[in-house]
Amino acid sequence: MIKRRTLNLAIGLTFALAASGIAQAQETYIPLISKGFQHQFWQAVKAGANQAAKDYNVKVTFEGPETEAMVDKQIDMLSAALAKKPQAIGFAALDSKAALPLLKKAQAAKIPVIAFDSGVDSDIPVTTATTDNKAAAALAADKMAELIGKEGEVAVVAHDQTSRTGIDRRDGFVDRIKSAYPKIKIVSIQYGAGDQLKSTEVTKSILQAYPKLKGVFGTNEGSAIGVLNGAREMKRKVVIIGFDSGKQQKDAIRDGQMAGAITQNPVGIGYKTVEAAVKALKGEKLPKIIDTGFYWYDKSNIADPKIAAVLYD
């Protein structure tokens, strides 16, 4: 009797283990490799991804290098994620060309790649969940022109010149100024790697070189805070326009030190990335770009519920 019970228990355990193995095999795993972790922006993207993972019952991991200057580390993370043989992968490229060999590997293994925030110079991603960064930066240029009386010298402190967001935000701003505001001169475009301290030093050197400078555009959260700190340290009053959100930018806009900023919809970016991966796995047709939207905010509308919903601390 005891032998039979032991046998039954063993059979039951075998079935349970087999069932658990099947469940594990069926679990859809989608790693997301972001551009960094040092900005609150990425935490908001992660929150959106986690919400979609719950809604669609898939497993998501979210990681990125410590800073947005660490291209090699991001490539290592992408390589490690692909080695786990995920069903799909989300990728926000720091360098849109450096990742191509690995993305080709993913394509060969039939792993759908969903680009998010920053696109890739390739048709490998099945879609890109992103802000229309050129249009967003053009709006920043229009606001800058309005605030400086459509004439004078301005500068740009960009986060990089290798990612799609860095390139598009720089070019969107520069192209709009050049095409629409002939009396405004862009005297300097510098790169601070999205790092507050580096962007502060870059800003100070620009302010030193151009005593008549009227305005500076910082192309992401770290750049904008660097511009703000640089102007404070140099005791210079210039029109500062930022990008993204975070407590420091929001406080600076409320107290008038920063004129305003463009916000993306980071939670929406994270959510749409995971949602697109699930749809790709089901064989659904996806648009090349999933436009997640952007808004201008300043002191006058920062408390508006529609704006507050896409801001973060």
Short mmCIF file of C-alpha atoms in Angstrom, two decimals:
data_model
loop_
_atom_site.label_atom_id
_atom_site.label_comp_id
_atom_site.label_asym_id
_atom_site.label_seq_id
_atom_site.Cartn_x
_atom_site.Cartn_y
_atom_site.Cartn_z
CA MET A 1 0.00 0.00 0.00
CA ILE A 2 2.80 2.37 0.97
CA LYS A 3 4.68 1.41 -2.21
CA ARG A 4 1.64 2.21 -4.37
CA ARG A 5 1.14 5.58 -2.63
CA THR A 6 4.83 6.39 -3.17
CA LEU A 7 4.48 5.39 -6.82
CA ASN A 8 1.38 7.59 -7.20
CA LEU A 9 3.18 10.51 -5.56
CA ALA A 10 6.16 10.03 -7.89
CA ILE A 11 3.88 9.90 -10.95
CA GLY A 12 2.01 13.00 -9.72
CA LEU A 13 5.28 14.84 -9.15
CA THR A 14 6.52 13.89 -12.63
CA PHE A 15 3.32 15.22 -14.20
CA ALA A 16 3.53 18.42 -12.11
CA LEU A 17 7.14 18.99 -13.17
CA ALA A 18 6.28 18.29 -16.80
CA ALA A 19 3.33 20.68 -16.65
CA SER A 20 5.51 23.32 -15.05
CA GLY A 21 8.11 22.81 -17.81
CA ILE A 22 5.40 23.27 -20.46
CA ALA A 23 4.15 26.42 -18.69
CA GLN A 24 7.67 27.79 -18.61
CA ALA A 25 8.22 26.93 -22.27
CA GLN A 26 5.01 28.73 -23.19
CA GLU A 27 5.81 31.88 -21.19
CA THR A 28 6.44 34.78 -23.55
CA TYR A 29 9.64 36.57 -22.58
CA ILE A 30 10.33 40.08 -23.92
CA PRO A 31 13.47 41.86 -22.64
CA LEU A 32 13.65 45.64 -23.11
CA ILE A 33 17.11 47.23 -23.40
CA SER A 34 16.86 50.97 -22.75
CA LYS A 35 19.39 53.77 -23.24
CA GLY A 36 20.01 54.31 -19.55
CA PHE A 37 18.72 54.36 -16.02
CA GLN A 38 19.97 57.71 -14.74
CA HIS A 39 16.91 59.71 -15.77
CA GLN A 40 13.41 59.44 -14.33
CA PHE A 41 12.25 59.26 -17.96
CA TRP A 42 13.43 55.63 -18.18
CA GLN A 43 11.71 54.71 -14.93
CA ALA A 44 8.47 56.03 -16.45
CA VAL A 45 9.06 53.98 -19.64
CA LYS A 46 9.67 50.92 -17.43
CA ALA A 47 6.39 51.52 -15.55
CA GLY A 48 4.50 51.53 -18.88
CA ALA A 49 6.24 48.33 -20.00
CA ASN A 50 5.41 46.58 -16.72
CA GLN A 51 1.75 47.61 -17.01
CA ALA A 52 1.54 46.16 -20.54
CA ALA A 53 3.27 42.96 -19.33
CA LYS A 54 0.47 42.53 -16.76
CA ASP A 55 -2.27 43.33 -19.25
CA TYR A 56 -0.92 40.93 -21.89
CA ASN A 57 0.33 38.27 -19.46
CA VAL A 58 3.94 38.23 -20.68
CA LYS A 59 7.28 38.38 -18.86
CA VAL A 60 9.24 41.59 -19.32
CA THR A 61 12.68 42.60 -18.07
CA PHE A 62 13.93 46.20 -18.35
CA GLU A 63 17.56 47.27 -18.15
CA GLY A 64 19.99 49.82 -19.48
CA PRO A 65 23.53 51.08 -18.83
CA GLU A 66 24.26 53.52 -16.01
CA THR A 67 24.76 56.40 -18.43
CA GLU A 68 23.81 57.15 -22.00
CA ALA A 69 27.47 57.37 -22.99
CA MET A 70 28.01 53.62 -22.42
CA VAL A 71 27.39 52.29 -25.94
CA ASP A 72 29.60 49.19 -25.46
CA LYS A 73 27.80 48.21 -22.26
CA GLN A 74 24.43 48.53 -23.98
CA ILE A 75 25.66 46.28 -26.82
CA ASP A 76 26.76 43.70 -24.20
CA MET A 77 23.29 43.85 -22.61
CA LEU A 78 21.64 43.34 -26.00
CA SER A 79 23.92 40.37 -26.69
CA ALA A 80 23.13 38.78 -23.29
CA ALA A 81 19.39 39.31 -23.79
CA LEU A 82 19.48 37.64 -27.23
CA ALA A 83 21.44 34.69 -25.76
CA LYS A 84 18.38 33.94 -23.58
CA LYS A 85 16.40 33.27 -26.79
CA PRO A 86 13.49 35.66 -26.09
CA GLN A 87 10.33 35.56 -28.17
CA ALA A 88 10.71 39.27 -29.02
CA ILE A 89 12.94 42.15 -27.89
CA GLY A 90 12.57 45.89 -27.31
CA PHE A 91 15.61 48.07 -28.03
CA ALA A 92 16.34 51.81 -27.63
CA ALA A 93 19.62 52.32 -29.48
CA LEU A 94 22.34 54.58 -28.07
CA ASP A 95 24.20 54.18 -31.34
CA SER A 96 21.89 53.38 -34.22
CA LYS A 97 24.67 51.75 -36.27
CA ALA A 98 26.70 49.90 -33.61
CA ALA A 99 23.88 47.46 -32.81
CA LEU A 100 23.24 46.35 -36.40
CA PRO A 101 25.26 43.07 -36.32
CA LEU A 102 23.29 41.88 -33.26
CA LEU A 103 19.98 43.01 -34.71
CA LYS A 104 20.76 41.01 -37.85
CA LYS A 105 21.30 37.99 -35.57
CA ALA A 106 17.88 38.56 -34.01
CA GLN A 107 16.32 38.82 -37.46
CA ALA A 108 17.98 35.55 -38.56
CA ALA A 109 16.62 33.87 -35.41
CA LYS A 110 13.14 35.25 -36.24
CA ILE A 111 13.03 37.33 -33.03
CA PRO A 112 10.93 40.44 -33.76
CA VAL A 113 12.76 43.64 -32.76
CA ILE A 114 10.64 46.55 -31.51
CA ALA A 115 12.60 49.81 -31.44
CA PHE A 116 11.51 52.29 -28.79
CA ASP A 117 12.32 55.93 -28.05
CA SER A 118 15.30 55.87 -30.41
CA GLY A 119 15.06 54.26 -33.85
CA VAL A 120 17.68 52.24 -35.69
CA ASP A 121 19.14 53.02 -39.14
CA SER A 122 17.74 49.80 -40.54
CA ASP A 123 14.50 48.15 -41.57
CA ILE A 124 15.07 45.28 -39.09
CA PRO A 125 12.76 46.68 -36.35
CA VAL A 126 9.19 45.72 -37.17
CA THR A 127 8.06 49.05 -35.69
CA THR A 128 9.36 51.96 -33.57
CA ALA A 129 7.38 53.32 -30.61
CA THR A 130 8.58 56.89 -30.37
CA THR A 131 7.93 60.57 -30.23
CA ASP A 132 8.13 62.46 -33.53
CA ASN A 133 11.34 64.06 -32.27
CA LYS A 134 11.87 66.34 -35.27
CA ALA A 135 8.39 67.82 -34.92
CA ALA A 136 8.79 68.12 -31.14
CA ALA A 137 12.10 69.99 -31.47
CA ALA A 138 10.61 72.23 -34.18
CA LEU A 139 7.94 73.23 -31.64
CA ALA A 140 10.73 74.00 -29.14
CA ALA A 141 12.31 76.24 -31.82
CA ASP A 142 9.00 78.07 -32.39
CA LYS A 143 8.66 78.69 -28.63
CA MET A 144 12.27 79.88 -28.39
CA ALA A 145 11.75 82.30 -31.30
CA GLU A 146 8.58 83.66 -29.71
CA LEU A 147 10.30 84.18 -26.34
CA ILE A 148 13.40 86.00 -27.69
CA GLY A 149 11.52 88.30 -30.08
CA LYS A 150 12.50 86.33 -33.22
CA GLU A 151 16.08 87.62 -33.29
CA GLY A 152 19.41 87.07 -31.55
CA GLU A 153 21.87 84.29 -30.75
CA VAL A 154 20.88 80.87 -29.43
CA ALA A 155 22.68 77.58 -28.70
CA VAL A 156 21.87 73.88 -28.38
CA VAL A 157 23.15 71.48 -25.73
CA ALA A 158 22.32 68.05 -27.16
CA HIS A 159 22.60 64.66 -25.47
CA ASP A 160 24.49 62.96 -28.33
CA GLN A 161 25.03 62.81 -32.09
CA THR A 162 24.74 59.02 -32.49
CA SER A 163 21.22 58.11 -31.34
CA ARG A 164 18.14 58.81 -33.44
CA THR A 165 16.66 61.04 -30.72
CA GLY A 166 19.86 63.08 -30.40
CA ILE A 167 20.10 63.61 -34.14
CA ASP A 168 16.39 64.33 -34.71
CA ARG A 169 16.01 66.77 -31.81
CA ARG A 170 19.10 68.69 -32.84
CA ASP A 171 18.08 68.78 -36.51
CA GLY A 172 14.41 69.50 -35.81
CA PHE A 173 15.38 72.60 -33.81
CA VAL A 174 18.14 73.77 -36.15
CA ASP A 175 16.13 73.25 -39.35
CA ARG A 176 13.10 75.16 -38.02
CA ILE A 177 15.22 78.11 -36.86
CA LYS A 178 17.07 78.26 -40.20
CA SER A 179 13.94 77.97 -42.33
CA ALA A 180 11.57 80.20 -40.37
CA TYR A 181 13.61 82.72 -38.37
CA PRO A 182 16.31 84.46 -40.48
CA LYS A 183 17.22 86.90 -37.68
CA ILE A 184 18.06 84.12 -35.20
CA LYS A 185 21.59 82.70 -35.34
CA ILE A 186 22.54 79.32 -33.84
CA VAL A 187 26.05 80.07 -32.63
CA SER A 188 26.93 76.78 -30.95
CA ILE A 189 25.83 73.13 -30.84
CA GLN A 190 27.57 71.15 -28.10
CA TYR A 191 27.12 67.60 -26.73
CA GLY A 192 26.95 66.70 -23.04
CA ALA A 193 26.11 62.96 -23.25
CA GLY A 194 22.83 63.61 -21.43
CA ASP A 195 24.92 63.99 -18.27
CA GLN A 196 24.04 66.90 -15.95
CA LEU A 197 27.61 67.67 -14.89
CA LYS A 198 29.07 67.49 -18.39
CA SER A 199 26.17 69.55 -19.78
CA THR A 200 26.73 72.16 -17.03
CA GLU A 201 30.37 72.58 -18.08
CA VAL A 202 29.43 72.70 -21.78
CA THR A 203 26.82 75.39 -21.04
CA LYS A 204 29.29 77.49 -19.04
CA SER A 205 31.79 77.42 -21.92
CA ILE A 206 29.07 78.51 -24.40
CA LEU A 207 27.93 81.35 -22.12
CA GLN A 208 31.52 82.49 -21.71
CA ALA A 209 32.10 82.51 -25.48
CA TYR A 210 28.84 84.31 -26.33
CA PRO A 211 28.04 87.18 -23.96
CA LYS A 212 25.00 88.20 -26.06
CA LEU A 213 23.42 84.73 -26.07
CA LYS A 214 19.64 84.93 -25.63
CA GLY A 215 18.57 81.30 -25.33
CA VAL A 216 19.63 77.65 -24.96
CA PHE A 217 17.76 74.47 -25.89
CA GLY A 218 18.61 71.33 -23.86
CA THR A 219 17.55 68.23 -25.79
CA ASN A 220 16.81 65.82 -22.91
CA GLU A 221 16.40 65.78 -19.13
CA GLY A 222 20.13 65.67 -18.26
CA SER A 223 21.00 68.28 -20.91
CA ALA A 224 18.27 70.66 -19.74
CA ILE A 225 19.30 70.43 -16.07
CA GLY A 226 22.91 71.02 -17.12
CA VAL A 227 21.86 74.17 -19.03
CA LEU A 228 19.89 75.35 -16.00
CA ASN A 229 22.81 74.78 -13.61
CA GLY A 230 25.33 76.34 -16.03
CA ALA A 231 23.25 79.52 -16.35
CA ARG A 232 22.81 79.68 -12.55
CA GLU A 233 26.54 79.27 -11.93
CA MET A 234 27.40 81.94 -14.51
CA LYS A 235 24.60 84.18 -13.16
CA ARG A 236 23.29 84.63 -16.70
CA LYS A 237 19.66 85.27 -17.57
CA VAL A 238 18.87 83.37 -20.77
CA VAL A 239 15.72 81.72 -22.11
CA ILE A 240 16.03 78.00 -21.35
CA ILE A 241 13.87 75.42 -23.08
CA GLY A 242 14.12 71.80 -22.00
CA PHE A 243 12.92 68.38 -23.09
CA ASP A 244 11.28 65.62 -21.00
CA SER A 245 10.28 66.13 -17.39
CA GLY A 246 11.59 65.31 -13.89
CA LYS A 247 11.30 67.20 -10.61
CA GLN A 248 14.12 69.68 -11.28
CA GLN A 249 12.73 70.78 -14.64
CA LYS A 250 9.19 71.06 -13.26
CA ASP A 251 10.39 73.14 -10.28
CA ALA A 252 12.47 75.39 -12.58
CA ILE A 253 9.46 75.96 -14.86
CA ARG A 254 7.19 76.74 -11.92
CA ASP A 255 9.64 79.30 -10.50
CA GLY A 256 10.42 80.86 -13.89
CA GLN A 257 14.08 79.80 -14.26
CA MET A 258 13.17 77.65 -17.25
CA ALA A 259 10.70 78.96 -19.84
CA GLY A 260 9.16 75.56 -20.60
CA ALA A 261 9.84 72.14 -22.07
CA ILE A 262 8.58 69.50 -24.44
CA THR A 263 7.31 66.37 -22.74
CA GLN A 264 6.97 62.99 -24.34
CA ASN A 265 4.64 60.24 -23.14
CA PRO A 266 7.18 57.86 -21.53
CA VAL A 267 4.63 55.54 -19.92
CA GLY A 268 2.93 55.28 -23.33
CA ILE A 269 6.27 54.49 -25.02
CA GLY A 270 6.89 51.56 -22.63
CA TYR A 271 3.33 50.28 -22.94
CA LYS A 272 3.21 50.49 -26.74
CA THR A 273 6.59 48.71 -27.06
CA VAL A 274 5.37 45.62 -25.20
CA GLU A 275 1.96 45.77 -26.89
CA ALA A 276 3.66 45.90 -30.32
CA ALA A 277 5.86 42.91 -29.43
CA VAL A 278 2.78 40.87 -28.51
CA LYS A 279 1.05 41.88 -31.75
CA ALA A 280 4.15 41.03 -33.82
CA LEU A 281 4.24 37.56 -32.25
CA LYS A 282 0.61 37.06 -33.26
CA GLY A 283 1.52 37.99 -36.83
CA GLU A 284 -0.44 41.27 -36.78
CA LYS A 285 0.66 43.98 -39.20
CA LEU A 286 2.23 46.98 -37.47
CA PRO A 287 2.88 50.54 -38.70
CA LYS A 288 6.54 51.48 -39.19
CA ILE A 289 6.16 54.21 -36.55
CA ILE A 290 3.90 54.21 -33.49
CA ASP A 291 3.69 57.92 -32.69
CA THR A 292 3.32 58.24 -28.91
CA GLY A 293 2.82 62.04 -28.95
CA PHE A 294 4.39 65.13 -27.32
CA TYR A 295 3.26 68.34 -25.59
CA TRP A 296 4.66 71.78 -24.78
CA TYR A 297 4.31 72.71 -21.12
CA ASP A 298 5.16 75.84 -19.18
CA LYS A 299 3.97 77.64 -16.06
CA SER A 300 0.55 78.29 -17.61
CA ASN A 301 -0.44 74.66 -18.26
CA ILE A 302 1.80 72.48 -16.07
CA ALA A 303 -1.15 71.72 -13.78
CA ASP A 304 -3.52 70.86 -16.66
CA PRO A 305 -4.66 67.22 -16.08
CA LYS A 306 -3.80 66.28 -19.70
CA ILE A 307 -0.23 67.57 -19.24
CA ALA A 308 0.18 66.33 -15.65
CA ALA A 309 -0.63 62.79 -16.86
CA VAL A 310 2.52 62.67 -19.02
CA LEU A 311 4.90 64.38 -16.57
CA TYR A 312 6.94 62.49 -13.99
CA ASP A 313 9.21 63.25 -11.04
#
